[in-house]
């Protein structure tokens, strides 16, 4: 049996979440998720803590831009302490030079050191461009190889597959760095529309990797398509639970 806890990135239900956060989180709870990963730079600490208390969900992470982390450090830390979160991942970065990526990695290292006394880790969440070779280098590898092991490599499975790479090979390249990982479905035929279990990712292999060499503490489901988000997050989790049994 695989006991990996599974959270939902609430961006998956962004249409609902934007209008009624509690409704979105109740959907996640009723579907059977163990927690949620938040996004955004609002500082309504008591509000988010209340959402978690009312639904019984755990905060499994918060996507926060690096600029916000650096410029509003005290506010970001207070917010994450208020909701009991230990994982702050930078959701996006891009630049057009190797030196730029190395500088970004250095900023992540410095933030990891700054957050460590609070028991909070930082990391980087990947997009397709991170896995695409540019001028002889791959940004994801530059970040991975120039950051301390304290920095989480939150690979996004769907975005990685969209870039045309072997997803399992990508995660196996950096064992022990996937404390948080995004489970996003993707298929060559259908793109981001298919639910988990109807896409092209070997989820059984991924779950077993996470339980062992991945040192994964949270798997975070993110469903990208907006046509049927509730069905997408519900059916995707049901498939993963069937593999965990």
GROMACS .gro file of C-alpha atoms in nm:
model
  245
    1UNK     CA    1   0.000   0.000   0.000
    2UNK     CA    2   0.123   0.350  -0.088
    3UNK     CA    3   0.058   0.602   0.189
    4UNK     CA    4   0.167   0.921   0.015
    5UNK     CA    5  -0.060   1.214   0.114
    6UNK     CA    6  -0.222   1.392  -0.179
    7UNK     CA    7  -0.320   1.759  -0.190
    8UNK     CA    8  -0.497   1.971  -0.447
    9UNK     CA    9  -0.353   2.289  -0.592
   10UNK     CA   10  -0.660   2.507  -0.559
   11UNK     CA   11  -0.572   2.676  -0.890
   12UNK     CA   12  -0.731   2.365  -1.042
   13UNK     CA   13  -1.068   2.503  -0.925
   14UNK     CA   14  -0.977   2.866  -0.988
   15UNK     CA   15  -1.315   2.960  -1.134
   16UNK     CA   16  -1.490   2.842  -0.817
   17UNK     CA   17  -1.210   2.939  -0.580
   18UNK     CA   18  -1.202   3.297  -0.706
   19UNK     CA   19  -1.570   3.345  -0.621
   20UNK     CA   20  -1.610   3.115  -0.321
   21UNK     CA   21  -1.288   2.976  -0.166
   22UNK     CA   22  -1.476   2.772   0.093
   23UNK     CA   23  -1.684   2.600  -0.175
   24UNK     CA   24  -1.371   2.504  -0.366
   25UNK     CA   25  -1.207   2.365  -0.057
   26UNK     CA   26  -1.519   2.168   0.037
   27UNK     CA   27  -1.507   2.010  -0.309
   28UNK     CA   28  -1.148   1.908  -0.241
   29UNK     CA   29  -1.240   1.764   0.098
   30UNK     CA   30  -1.540   1.573  -0.034
   31UNK     CA   31  -1.327   1.430  -0.316
   32UNK     CA   32  -1.092   1.286  -0.053
   33UNK     CA   33  -0.787   1.512  -0.070
   34UNK     CA   34  -0.568   1.533   0.239
   35UNK     CA   35  -0.471   1.895   0.189
   36UNK     CA   36  -0.449   2.192  -0.043
   37UNK     CA   37  -0.176   2.404  -0.192
   38UNK     CA   38  -0.262   2.773  -0.209
   39UNK     CA   39  -0.146   3.037  -0.457
   40UNK     CA   40  -0.146   3.417  -0.461
   41UNK     CA   41  -0.001   3.698  -0.252
   42UNK     CA   42  -0.293   3.794  -0.028
   43UNK     CA   43  -0.218   3.823   0.344
   44UNK     CA   44  -0.554   3.733   0.498
   45UNK     CA   45  -0.394   3.497   0.748
   46UNK     CA   46  -0.694   3.437   0.972
   47UNK     CA   47  -0.918   3.381   0.670
   48UNK     CA   48  -0.700   3.105   0.526
   49UNK     CA   49  -0.651   2.945   0.866
   50UNK     CA   50  -1.029   2.942   0.909
   51UNK     CA   51  -1.079   2.777   0.570
   52UNK     CA   52  -0.848   2.496   0.672
   53UNK     CA   53  -1.009   2.454   1.013
   54UNK     CA   54  -1.360   2.447   0.869
   55UNK     CA   55  -1.277   2.186   0.605
   56UNK     CA   56  -1.026   1.978   0.799
   57UNK     CA   57  -0.770   2.008   0.521
   58UNK     CA   58  -0.397   2.060   0.573
   59UNK     CA   59  -0.195   2.331   0.403
   60UNK     CA   60   0.048   2.134   0.186
   61UNK     CA   61   0.217   2.434   0.026
   62UNK     CA   62   0.187   2.786  -0.106
   63UNK     CA   63   0.297   2.909  -0.449
   64UNK     CA   64   0.466   3.244  -0.396
   65UNK     CA   65   0.671   3.455  -0.635
   66UNK     CA   66   1.035   3.504  -0.543
   67UNK     CA   67   1.001   3.883  -0.556
   68UNK     CA   68   0.721   3.865  -0.299
   69UNK     CA   69   0.932   3.636  -0.082
   70UNK     CA   70   1.227   3.873  -0.092
   71UNK     CA   71   1.037   4.201  -0.060
   72UNK     CA   72   0.765   4.096   0.187
   73UNK     CA   73   0.955   3.829   0.377
   74UNK     CA   74   0.804   3.893   0.720
   75UNK     CA   75   0.448   3.896   0.584
   76UNK     CA   76   0.504   3.576   0.386
   77UNK     CA   77   0.652   3.396   0.686
   78UNK     CA   78   0.368   3.510   0.914
   79UNK     CA   79   0.109   3.388   0.664
   80UNK     CA   80   0.265   3.046   0.631
   81UNK     CA   81   0.311   3.004   1.004
   82UNK     CA   82  -0.057   3.095   1.049
   83UNK     CA   83  -0.167   2.809   0.823
   84UNK     CA   84   0.100   2.562   0.936
   85UNK     CA   85   0.267   2.547   0.596
   86UNK     CA   86   0.624   2.422   0.551
   87UNK     CA   87   0.661   2.446   0.172
   88UNK     CA   88   0.682   2.768  -0.029
   89UNK     CA   89   0.749   2.704  -0.397
   90UNK     CA   90   0.820   2.970  -0.656
   91UNK     CA   91   0.565   2.901  -0.932
   92UNK     CA   92   0.735   3.066  -1.231
   93UNK     CA   93   1.061   3.209  -1.357
   94UNK     CA   94   1.215   3.267  -1.696
   95UNK     CA   95   1.518   3.442  -1.838
   96UNK     CA   96   1.728   3.425  -2.154
   97UNK     CA   97   2.077   3.349  -2.026
   98UNK     CA   98   2.272   3.084  -1.840
   99UNK     CA   99   2.402   3.346  -1.597
  100UNK     CA  100   2.046   3.457  -1.533
  101UNK     CA  101   1.942   3.105  -1.436
  102UNK     CA  102   2.247   3.066  -1.212
  103UNK     CA  103   2.160   3.395  -1.045
  104UNK     CA  104   1.805   3.268  -0.990
  105UNK     CA  105   1.943   2.950  -0.832
  106UNK     CA  106   2.156   3.162  -0.601
  107UNK     CA  107   1.849   3.359  -0.494
  108UNK     CA  108   1.672   3.030  -0.412
  109UNK     CA  109   1.970   2.919  -0.203
  110UNK     CA  110   1.967   3.242  -0.007
  111UNK     CA  111   1.593   3.218   0.050
  112UNK     CA  112   1.626   2.857   0.166
  113UNK     CA  113   1.877   2.968   0.429
  114UNK     CA  114   1.658   3.258   0.533
  115UNK     CA  115   1.351   3.038   0.577
  116UNK     CA  116   1.528   2.748   0.751
  117UNK     CA  117   1.502   2.891   1.107
  118UNK     CA  118   1.123   2.894   1.067
  119UNK     CA  119   1.105   2.529   0.960
  120UNK     CA  120   0.994   2.632   0.611
  121UNK     CA  121   1.147   2.514   0.285
  122UNK     CA  122   1.145   2.681  -0.052
  123UNK     CA  123   1.155   2.531  -0.398
  124UNK     CA  124   1.086   2.583  -0.765
  125UNK     CA  125   0.789   2.461  -0.970
  126UNK     CA  126   0.859   2.375  -1.332
  127UNK     CA  127   0.696   2.476  -1.659
  128UNK     CA  128   0.762   2.342  -2.007
  129UNK     CA  129   1.028   2.603  -2.082
  130UNK     CA  130   1.230   2.486  -1.780
  131UNK     CA  131   1.276   2.146  -1.945
  132UNK     CA  132   1.356   2.275  -2.294
  133UNK     CA  133   1.719   2.306  -2.401
  134UNK     CA  134   1.834   2.662  -2.474
  135UNK     CA  135   2.180   2.736  -2.616
  136UNK     CA  136   2.318   2.407  -2.488
  137UNK     CA  137   2.171   2.410  -2.138
  138UNK     CA  138   1.844   2.304  -1.976
  139UNK     CA  139   1.716   2.558  -1.720
  140UNK     CA  140   1.579   2.287  -1.488
  141UNK     CA  141   1.919   2.121  -1.471
  142UNK     CA  142   2.090   2.454  -1.409
  143UNK     CA  143   1.858   2.522  -1.115
  144UNK     CA  144   1.893   2.167  -0.979
  145UNK     CA  145   2.272   2.159  -1.004
  146UNK     CA  146   2.326   2.505  -0.860
  147UNK     CA  147   2.096   2.481  -0.560
  148UNK     CA  148   2.147   2.319  -0.223
  149UNK     CA  149   1.958   1.999  -0.145
  150UNK     CA  150   1.739   2.206   0.087
  151UNK     CA  151   1.576   2.360  -0.222
  152UNK     CA  152   1.279   2.151  -0.339
  153UNK     CA  153   1.257   2.055  -0.706
  154UNK     CA  154   0.879   2.066  -0.752
  155UNK     CA  155   0.867   1.916  -1.097
  156UNK     CA  156   0.531   1.944  -1.273
  157UNK     CA  157   0.470   1.614  -1.452
  158UNK     CA  158   0.233   1.754  -1.711
  159UNK     CA  159   0.450   2.051  -1.798
  160UNK     CA  160   0.753   1.825  -1.824
  161UNK     CA  161   0.575   1.587  -2.059
  162UNK     CA  162   0.448   1.882  -2.262
  163UNK     CA  163   0.814   1.973  -2.318
  164UNK     CA  164   0.864   1.629  -2.471
  165UNK     CA  165   1.091   1.479  -2.207
  166UNK     CA  166   1.086   1.146  -2.023
  167UNK     CA  167   0.918   1.244  -1.695
  168UNK     CA  168   1.040   0.948  -1.491
  169UNK     CA  169   1.395   1.002  -1.612
  170UNK     CA  170   1.368   1.367  -1.510
  171UNK     CA  171   1.265   1.294  -1.152
  172UNK     CA  172   1.515   1.009  -1.114
  173UNK     CA  173   1.798   1.243  -1.212
  174UNK     CA  174   1.774   1.423  -0.877
  175UNK     CA  175   1.671   1.173  -0.607
  176UNK     CA  176   1.564   1.312  -0.273
  177UNK     CA  177   1.476   1.654  -0.413
  178UNK     CA  178   1.102   1.599  -0.472
  179UNK     CA  179   0.957   1.668  -0.126
  180UNK     CA  180   0.665   1.827  -0.309
  181UNK     CA  181   0.574   1.730  -0.663
  182UNK     CA  182   0.295   1.834  -0.897
  183UNK     CA  183   0.085   1.551  -1.037
  184UNK     CA  184  -0.053   1.710  -1.353
  185UNK     CA  185  -0.197   1.492  -1.632
  186UNK     CA  186  -0.092   1.537  -1.993
  187UNK     CA  187  -0.138   1.335  -2.310
  188UNK     CA  188   0.012   1.373  -2.654
  189UNK     CA  189  -0.342   1.336  -2.783
  190UNK     CA  190  -0.551   1.577  -2.580
  191UNK     CA  191  -0.289   1.787  -2.405
  192UNK     CA  192  -0.399   1.890  -2.055
  193UNK     CA  193  -0.762   1.781  -2.099
  194UNK     CA  194  -0.747   1.410  -1.998
  195UNK     CA  195  -0.782   1.328  -1.629
  196UNK     CA  196  -0.512   1.141  -1.439
  197UNK     CA  197  -0.539   0.778  -1.545
  198UNK     CA  198  -0.643   0.869  -1.898
  199UNK     CA  199  -0.321   1.048  -1.988
  200UNK     CA  200   0.030   0.936  -2.089
  201UNK     CA  201   0.206   0.933  -1.751
  202UNK     CA  202   0.292   0.609  -1.571
  203UNK     CA  203   0.131   0.700  -1.238
  204UNK     CA  204   0.203   0.368  -1.072
  205UNK     CA  205   0.575   0.418  -1.133
  206UNK     CA  206   0.551   0.781  -1.022
  207UNK     CA  207   0.377   0.696  -0.695
  208UNK     CA  208   0.633   0.430  -0.612
  209UNK     CA  209   0.920   0.666  -0.690
  210UNK     CA  210   0.769   0.929  -0.462
  211UNK     CA  211   0.735   0.676  -0.179
  212UNK     CA  212   1.101   0.575  -0.210
  213UNK     CA  213   1.388   0.766  -0.373
  214UNK     CA  214   1.183   1.078  -0.434
  215UNK     CA  215   1.153   1.140  -0.058
  216UNK     CA  216   0.819   1.300  -0.143
  217UNK     CA  217   0.611   1.436   0.145
  218UNK     CA  218   0.325   1.579  -0.063
  219UNK     CA  219   0.190   1.490  -0.406
  220UNK     CA  220  -0.007   1.789  -0.532
  221UNK     CA  221  -0.266   1.730  -0.803
  222UNK     CA  222  -0.309   2.017  -1.047
  223UNK     CA  223  -0.569   1.990  -1.321
  224UNK     CA  224  -0.510   2.252  -1.588
  225UNK     CA  225  -0.818   2.240  -1.811
  226UNK     CA  226  -1.120   2.453  -1.721
  227UNK     CA  227  -1.399   2.266  -1.904
  228UNK     CA  228  -1.474   2.014  -1.626
  229UNK     CA  229  -1.256   2.106  -1.327
  230UNK     CA  230  -1.464   1.936  -1.056
  231UNK     CA  231  -1.475   1.607  -1.245
  232UNK     CA  232  -1.108   1.646  -1.330
  233UNK     CA  233  -0.989   1.680  -0.972
  234UNK     CA  234  -1.234   1.420  -0.838
  235UNK     CA  235  -1.172   1.148  -1.097
  236UNK     CA  236  -0.797   1.209  -1.095
  237UNK     CA  237  -0.779   1.151  -0.722
  238UNK     CA  238  -1.001   0.843  -0.743
  239UNK     CA  239  -0.758   0.689  -0.992
  240UNK     CA  240  -0.456   0.764  -0.773
  241UNK     CA  241  -0.630   0.616  -0.469
  242UNK     CA  242  -0.699   0.299  -0.665
  243UNK     CA  243  -0.324   0.265  -0.721
  244UNK     CA  244  -0.248   0.331  -0.355
  245UNK     CA  245  -0.475   0.052  -0.236
   0.00000   0.00000   0.00000
